Amino acid sequence: MSVYLSNYWSLYSEFINVLKDLKYKDIPIALMTNFYQQINDELSSEMEHKDFEMKLNDSGIKAQNEIQPFFERMVAPFKRPFKTNVEGKILINQDYTRISEKTLSDHFSGDQTMILSRSRTSEIFGIPNVCIGGFKSDTRHASEELIRIAASILAKYEGHPAFSNPFFSQTFIKRIPGIVDAIETVSNLYDQIPISAVLIGTTEDVVSRSLAVVGAVKGIPSICLQHGILMGEEAFIPVFSSHVGIYGEYEKSWYLARGLEEKRIAVIGHPRYDEIFTSARLPNLTFIEEHGLDPNKITLLLATGPRLDADKIQMLITGLAANEKFQLIIKPHPWELSKRLISIYTDLEEKYKSVRVIKDKKADTRELIFNSDGVIASLSTVALESFLFNKPVFVFHFIHANREYDYYNSLESYIQNEPAELIKTVSHYFASEQEKLNYENVKNKFLLSSYKIEHSGGELSNLINRLINERPE
């Protein structure tokens, strides 16, 4: 682990230990907050120093393989064995699961399945829908008391690097009403509707986490799908669901290294990618006309990411634009678009006729991938999707980070830290048949460990049925 991550897990475990008796319905409130969002830039900088852990007194995670076991000990007092519920419904939380209408109709029956959403519509894609708002009840008094106790506990830690940090403590305290509300709402839902299994798309948000954690209290199995490639590990572990549905063998090794039991890991891909292998796309000539492209040039899609080295990304775009064989479509990351941090790209668009910048947040990234001759991407899910579209993919590692990211390291020369080297690699690929053969070998090796499921919807359905019928403990 990097120094930052080592300190992160030490601090997280100390936070849980200190607040373990602050509970609602026997569930520790501290387990329910998205912890990394309580860390501001000031605290994050402190956590990059080796001596940070010396300032902690009650941490419980000292090594990588202790991460999940620590949280299992915290969950153990309220976790119950699975209960067979033959009359129960499969509950799919609409938020973050990204399951298409086709996957739902192909693999989930309206008789056995129910969607949970914030909408009051009676059904979604032909599946009965229930609105989560219909299960709320007044929790203000309970929240006020818990806020008082939490503030009193944290006030005792004057001088603590995190607990005395106003942003850290106030972010947690402000979240308590939402946490209590989510636990109460989900408890009411489970009490009123028989549920056999739950499907969620993440446990970062409080409702999804409550569906998994309160499910553990009720003996209801849950599956959390993988919502993106494993970049920020804080978004993927601890695991609060009874099972995780993951992309490939890379993730399996990743979770095992952090102490998650193998029987809780299922390599099933993600239904969101199934349509890559089956769906029809916009004709290429139509695409070229819409974007004002030259049909005689090689079209490269350049997908960016947040917090990139600005000098390096500018050098990369400038170097590619200088090659008359290429034309570039730049797809800024949604974070950059929302923060209006795309001037570096639009300035280059004004300078080079061969550069187009996609400014529409709703632009279909898959349409862009499909109609490009090659994809140049940051360390992102776009790169993986491009592999699945069978496009040549070149990855740039220009991120400023407090840890190492090794997901794409097996790509050999097709991942680069320096713009000049990546430009050379891209140019060589499109000029050499031998290089294209070499790329195919590297790509196939990468996909063996990263993603090889073409019918994830079916794999997911089979996993849910096994959990419902076999009831593993």
XYZ file of C-alpha atoms in Angstrom:
473
model
C 0.000 0.000 0.000
C 1.070 3.588 -0.523
C 1.716 5.749 2.528
C -1.589 7.544 1.943
C -3.666 4.358 1.729
C -1.956 2.842 4.753
C -2.857 5.946 6.736
C -6.341 6.014 5.226
C -7.190 2.543 6.518
C -5.604 3.256 9.893
C -7.710 6.403 10.246
C -10.890 4.737 8.968
C -10.548 1.901 11.483
C -9.867 4.357 14.318
C -12.981 6.322 13.320
C -15.066 3.120 13.477
C -13.550 2.067 16.810
C -14.115 5.438 18.457
C -17.749 5.679 17.306
C -18.708 1.987 17.408
C -21.344 2.505 20.120
C -23.138 5.298 18.209
C -25.928 3.160 16.704
C -29.357 3.230 15.136
C -31.282 -0.049 15.062
C -28.082 -1.759 16.265
C -26.140 -0.516 13.204
C -23.081 1.687 13.912
C -23.649 5.045 12.251
C -19.945 5.333 11.425
C -20.216 2.292 9.143
C -22.792 4.051 7.016
C -20.949 7.211 5.966
C -18.939 7.339 2.744
C -15.732 7.856 4.680
C -13.362 9.142 2.022
C -15.674 12.076 1.292
C -14.980 13.379 4.807
C -11.333 13.955 3.909
C -10.507 17.379 2.513
C -7.312 18.419 0.732
C -5.664 19.615 3.946
C -6.179 16.301 5.738
C -5.298 14.333 2.599
C -1.933 16.096 2.413
C -1.207 15.225 6.055
C -2.021 11.584 5.329
C 0.727 11.387 2.724
C 3.349 11.553 5.481
C 4.682 8.430 7.194
C 4.421 9.907 10.680
C 0.641 10.433 10.387
C -0.152 7.061 11.948
C 1.855 8.038 15.038
C -0.943 10.532 15.786
C -3.558 7.733 15.979
C -4.266 5.690 19.098
C -7.038 3.222 18.237
C -6.566 2.060 14.642
C -7.354 -1.554 13.762
C -5.934 -2.077 10.267
C -2.181 -2.476 9.927
C -1.892 -4.470 6.688
C -3.743 -4.766 3.388
C -5.189 -8.224 4.122
C -6.758 -6.896 7.342
C -9.086 -4.409 5.589
C -12.197 -6.517 4.988
C -11.782 -8.706 8.120
C -11.839 -5.570 10.297
C -15.209 -4.526 8.891
C -16.541 -8.073 9.148
C -15.916 -7.913 12.887
C -17.913 -4.701 13.058
C -20.831 -6.237 11.127
C -20.803 -9.594 12.936
C -22.946 -8.538 15.963
C -25.980 -7.700 13.799
C -25.482 -9.925 10.759
C -27.914 -12.848 10.459
C -27.813 -16.044 8.365
C -29.695 -15.961 5.063
C -33.385 -16.793 5.310
C -35.235 -18.697 2.617
C -38.093 -16.594 1.272
C -39.794 -18.410 -1.606
C -42.497 -15.751 -1.795
C -40.012 -12.902 -1.867
C -39.122 -10.627 -4.759
C -35.743 -9.883 -6.283
C -35.286 -6.173 -5.533
C -33.221 -4.134 -8.016
C -32.195 -0.662 -6.900
C -32.453 1.499 -10.006
C -29.770 3.962 -8.924
C -26.308 3.017 -10.227
C -27.146 -0.535 -11.394
C -27.246 0.496 -15.081
C -29.318 -2.446 -16.233
C -30.896 -1.959 -19.646
C -34.471 -2.665 -20.631
C -33.276 -5.563 -22.802
C -31.395 -7.213 -19.933
C -34.392 -6.842 -17.631
C -36.798 -8.312 -20.171
C -34.412 -11.141 -21.110
C -33.477 -12.254 -17.604
C -35.904 -10.895 -15.002
C -39.591 -11.718 -14.747
C -42.092 -9.113 -13.556
C -43.623 -11.809 -11.356
C -40.400 -12.343 -9.425
C -38.715 -8.943 -9.664
C -39.333 -5.461 -8.308
C -37.506 -2.216 -9.021
C -36.819 0.325 -6.284
C -36.563 3.924 -7.478
C -37.368 7.511 -6.570
C -40.202 7.530 -9.113
C -43.865 6.960 -8.281
C -44.548 5.227 -11.599
C -46.154 1.790 -11.313
C -43.561 0.029 -13.466
C -40.227 0.508 -15.194
C -39.480 -1.449 -18.368
C -42.409 -3.723 -17.608
C -41.159 -4.533 -14.076
C -43.257 -3.426 -11.052
C -41.747 -0.347 -9.390
C -41.900 0.822 -5.776
C -40.988 4.349 -4.724
C -38.524 4.515 -1.846
C -40.216 7.692 -0.607
C -43.252 5.650 0.333
C -41.386 3.933 3.182
C -40.074 6.993 5.019
C -41.065 7.882 8.575
C -40.115 10.659 10.985
C -36.639 10.106 12.466
C -35.844 13.662 13.564
C -35.745 12.998 17.300
C -33.462 9.991 16.922
C -31.143 11.973 14.643
C -30.941 14.917 17.030
C -29.901 12.666 19.898
C -27.290 10.877 17.788
C -25.894 14.217 16.579
C -25.550 15.368 20.177
C -23.710 12.193 21.182
C -21.457 12.224 18.081
C -20.460 15.850 18.673
C -19.712 15.066 22.315
C -17.483 12.097 21.375
C -15.521 13.961 18.705
C -15.083 17.016 20.960
C -12.937 14.880 23.281
C -10.302 14.506 20.553
C -8.856 17.997 20.550
C -5.705 18.010 18.455
C -6.587 14.800 16.632
C -5.509 15.114 12.956
C -8.982 14.200 11.663
C -11.548 14.390 14.475
C -10.577 17.981 15.261
C -10.625 18.903 11.582
C -13.852 20.948 11.154
C -14.535 19.686 7.634
C -14.128 16.040 8.671
C -16.253 16.203 11.820
C -18.973 18.465 10.416
C -19.335 16.420 7.233
C -19.977 13.317 9.346
C -22.373 15.058 11.749
C -24.365 16.608 8.894
C -24.796 13.168 7.362
C -26.310 11.552 10.444
C -29.946 12.504 9.650
C -29.626 11.069 6.134
C -28.056 7.883 7.468
C -30.778 7.396 10.084
C -33.450 8.136 7.505
C -31.998 5.598 5.065
C -31.733 2.839 7.694
C -35.316 3.475 8.828
C -36.679 3.658 5.288
C -35.005 0.436 4.157
C -36.067 -1.342 7.370
C -39.681 -0.335 6.705
C -39.392 -1.542 3.115
C -38.093 -4.954 4.167
C -40.780 -5.243 6.854
C -43.580 -4.486 4.391
C -42.427 -6.340 1.259
C -41.004 -9.890 1.236
C -37.589 -9.724 -0.457
C -35.539 -12.762 -1.492
C -32.410 -10.973 -2.772
C -31.198 -7.430 -3.455
C -29.176 -6.054 -6.370
C -27.296 -2.761 -6.006
C -24.811 -0.924 -8.211
C -22.522 0.491 -5.515
C -22.384 0.934 -1.753
C -20.996 4.466 -1.904
C -24.396 6.125 -1.500
C -26.294 5.767 1.771
C -29.435 4.108 0.352
C -27.502 1.413 -1.513
C -25.338 0.757 1.538
C -28.456 0.565 3.718
C -30.047 -1.955 1.363
C -27.011 -4.194 1.871
C -26.434 -3.599 5.601
C -30.067 -3.728 6.699
C -30.358 -6.742 4.403
C -27.648 -8.409 6.503
C -29.746 -7.686 9.612
C -32.781 -9.309 7.959
C -30.911 -12.273 6.482
C -31.390 -11.082 2.897
C -28.527 -11.776 0.435
C -27.275 -8.879 -1.681
C -25.097 -8.469 -4.752
C -23.165 -5.304 -5.505
C -22.132 -4.892 -9.134
C -18.791 -3.316 -10.015
C -19.526 0.249 -11.131
C -16.218 0.962 -12.875
C -12.607 -0.159 -13.083
C -10.766 -0.391 -9.784
C -9.006 2.943 -9.602
C -9.847 4.534 -6.249
C -9.968 1.540 -3.905
C -11.878 3.566 -1.314
C -14.935 3.317 -3.598
C -14.894 -0.499 -3.725
C -13.915 -1.742 -0.300
C -15.034 -2.427 2.415
C -17.638 -4.728 0.913
C -21.009 -4.343 2.644
C -23.027 -6.640 0.355
C -23.035 -10.396 0.872
C -21.515 -10.830 -2.617
C -19.753 -8.760 -5.262
C -20.224 -9.222 -9.003
C -16.940 -8.285 -10.660
C -15.430 -7.869 -14.134
C -12.583 -10.390 -14.151
C -9.689 -12.212 -12.530
C -7.828 -8.976 -11.842
C -10.575 -7.862 -9.463
C -10.802 -11.278 -7.872
C -7.114 -11.178 -6.925
C -7.550 -7.577 -5.786
C -10.370 -8.410 -3.355
C -8.651 -11.558 -2.060
C -5.541 -9.511 -1.277
C -7.709 -7.233 0.888
C -9.188 -10.092 2.881
C -12.556 -10.741 1.213
C -13.604 -14.391 1.253
C -13.445 -16.068 -2.155
C -16.968 -17.502 -1.841
C -18.351 -13.961 -1.841
C -16.706 -13.061 -5.163
C -18.400 -13.806 -8.507
C -16.763 -13.074 -11.860
C -19.883 -12.194 -13.874
C -18.929 -9.027 -15.770
C -21.550 -6.283 -15.850
C -24.823 -6.189 -17.833
C -24.024 -2.634 -18.940
C -21.414 -4.065 -21.344
C -23.593 -6.759 -22.930
C -24.976 -4.416 -25.571
C -21.459 -3.638 -26.783
C -21.480 -7.077 -28.376
C -24.995 -6.899 -29.837
C -26.404 -3.400 -30.404
C -26.583 -1.563 -33.726
C -24.725 1.716 -34.153
C -24.920 4.910 -36.181
C -23.553 4.404 -39.756
C -19.981 5.674 -39.970
C -20.655 8.091 -42.857
C -23.486 9.709 -40.882
C -21.141 10.091 -37.909
C -18.412 11.653 -40.058
C -20.858 14.167 -41.512
C -22.294 15.093 -38.105
C -18.866 15.889 -36.684
C -17.387 17.487 -39.794
C -14.645 14.877 -40.131
C -12.456 13.912 -43.076
C -13.303 10.354 -44.232
C -9.759 9.920 -45.550
C -8.079 10.473 -42.183
C -7.562 8.143 -39.228
C -10.032 9.177 -36.527
C -8.696 8.968 -32.983
C -10.915 9.394 -29.940
C -9.042 10.939 -27.032
C -10.873 10.413 -23.729
C -9.517 12.503 -20.882
C -9.795 12.285 -17.105
C -9.740 14.498 -14.010
C -6.562 15.952 -12.512
C -4.281 15.228 -15.449
C -0.861 16.770 -15.969
C -1.910 19.714 -18.177
C 1.490 20.055 -19.878
C 1.576 16.390 -20.829
C -1.963 16.248 -22.198
C -1.301 19.403 -24.236
C 1.896 17.898 -25.652
C 0.046 14.705 -26.534
C -2.770 16.474 -28.396
C -0.379 18.867 -30.153
C 1.853 16.027 -31.300
C -1.021 13.960 -32.658
C -2.635 16.959 -34.351
C 0.662 17.685 -36.134
C 0.412 14.326 -37.939
C -1.600 14.898 -41.121
C -2.823 11.289 -41.100
C -4.802 11.820 -37.873
C -7.883 13.731 -36.787
C -8.860 13.898 -33.110
C -12.160 13.810 -31.293
C -11.572 14.903 -27.689
C -14.101 13.672 -25.132
C -13.519 15.560 -21.861
C -14.305 13.755 -18.634
C -17.721 14.668 -17.131
C -15.893 16.139 -14.120
C -13.999 18.518 -16.393
C -17.207 19.524 -18.178
C -19.063 20.168 -14.917
C -16.154 22.246 -13.587
C -15.773 24.038 -16.943
C -12.144 22.971 -17.171
C -11.988 22.308 -20.891
C -10.299 25.472 -22.182
C -7.077 23.524 -22.695
C -8.955 21.437 -25.278
C -11.038 24.186 -26.891
C -7.928 26.346 -27.335
C -6.331 23.494 -29.293
C -9.543 23.032 -31.254
C -9.269 26.646 -32.416
C -5.636 26.136 -33.357
C -5.968 22.844 -35.274
C -8.544 22.036 -37.950
C -8.131 18.331 -37.209
C -9.308 18.636 -33.559
C -12.946 18.391 -32.431
C -14.023 18.769 -28.797
C -17.241 17.122 -27.572
C -18.870 19.653 -25.268
C -22.218 17.898 -24.785
C -22.376 16.091 -21.426
C -24.984 13.729 -22.876
C -22.874 12.644 -25.843
C -22.898 8.866 -26.316
C -19.343 7.770 -25.547
C -19.955 4.359 -27.076
C -21.028 5.957 -30.348
C -17.748 7.862 -30.341
C -15.750 4.695 -29.643
C -17.566 2.676 -32.297
C -16.943 5.246 -35.015
C -13.286 5.859 -34.210
C -10.327 4.025 -35.700
C -8.481 4.043 -32.401
C -8.885 5.239 -28.826
C -6.393 7.076 -26.641
C -7.613 7.154 -23.046
C -6.625 7.992 -19.526
C -6.739 5.327 -16.798
C -10.496 4.934 -17.169
C -13.436 2.684 -17.935
C -13.526 4.186 -21.448
C -10.312 2.313 -22.233
C -11.857 -0.995 -21.129
C -15.030 -0.343 -23.138
C -12.885 0.412 -26.171
C -11.122 -2.930 -25.806
C -14.510 -4.640 -25.731
C -15.435 -2.798 -28.943
C -12.273 -4.356 -30.407
C -10.675 -0.983 -31.063
C -6.911 -0.376 -30.784
C -6.443 1.282 -27.399
C -3.524 3.377 -26.174
C -3.455 4.472 -22.530
C -1.771 7.546 -21.073
C -0.787 7.645 -17.405
C -0.665 11.391 -16.753
C -2.461 11.424 -13.393
C -1.089 13.070 -10.245
C -1.874 10.469 -7.556
C -1.067 9.387 -4.006
C -0.942 5.707 -4.963
C 0.015 3.424 -7.859
C -2.575 2.358 -10.439
C -1.625 -0.945 -12.058
C -4.849 -1.972 -13.851
C -3.441 -1.357 -17.336
C 0.207 -2.167 -16.598
C 0.127 -5.388 -18.646
C -0.338 -3.335 -21.845
C 3.436 -3.076 -22.261
C 4.295 -0.251 -24.698
C 0.605 0.623 -25.199
C 0.524 2.451 -21.874
C 2.917 5.359 -21.501
C 3.848 8.052 -18.986
C 5.384 10.373 -21.569
C 3.528 12.041 -24.472
C 6.360 11.608 -26.992
C 6.517 7.856 -26.387
C 2.757 7.440 -26.718
C 2.696 9.474 -29.956
C 5.459 7.230 -31.306
C 3.501 4.098 -30.287
C 0.275 5.295 -31.908
C 2.025 6.301 -35.133
C 3.905 3.003 -35.314
C 0.700 0.989 -34.840
C -1.075 2.616 -37.782
C 2.015 2.268 -40.011
C 3.005 -1.351 -39.310
C 1.111 -4.613 -39.833
C 3.594 -6.387 -37.582
C 2.867 -3.885 -34.812
C -0.859 -4.575 -35.185
C -0.212 -8.293 -34.687
C 1.864 -7.563 -31.595
C -0.916 -5.361 -30.247
C -3.471 -8.186 -30.683
C -1.369 -10.501 -28.524
C -1.027 -7.897 -25.776
C -4.750 -7.038 -25.931
C -5.845 -10.668 -25.704
C -3.595 -11.266 -22.708
C -5.025 -8.182 -20.987
C -8.644 -9.203 -21.572
C -8.058 -12.710 -20.195
C -7.581 -11.218 -16.749
C -9.762 -8.126 -17.143
C -12.970 -9.014 -18.981
C -14.194 -12.035 -20.959
C -17.944 -12.206 -20.187
C -20.214 -11.540 -23.170
C -23.524 -12.439 -21.503
C -23.325 -10.845 -18.088
C -27.114 -10.532 -17.737
C -27.442 -14.308 -17.811
C -24.526 -14.766 -15.406
C -26.120 -12.298 -12.993
C -29.508 -13.998 -13.167
C -27.893 -17.381 -12.474
C -25.987 -15.974 -9.487
C -29.147 -14.494 -7.965
C -31.008 -17.761 -8.404
C -28.168 -19.669 -6.725
C -28.219 -17.309 -3.756
C -31.967 -17.622 -3.392
C -32.059 -21.398 -3.716
C -28.782 -22.598 -2.236
C -28.510 -20.194 0.716
C -24.727 -20.289 1.297
C -23.806 -19.249 4.832
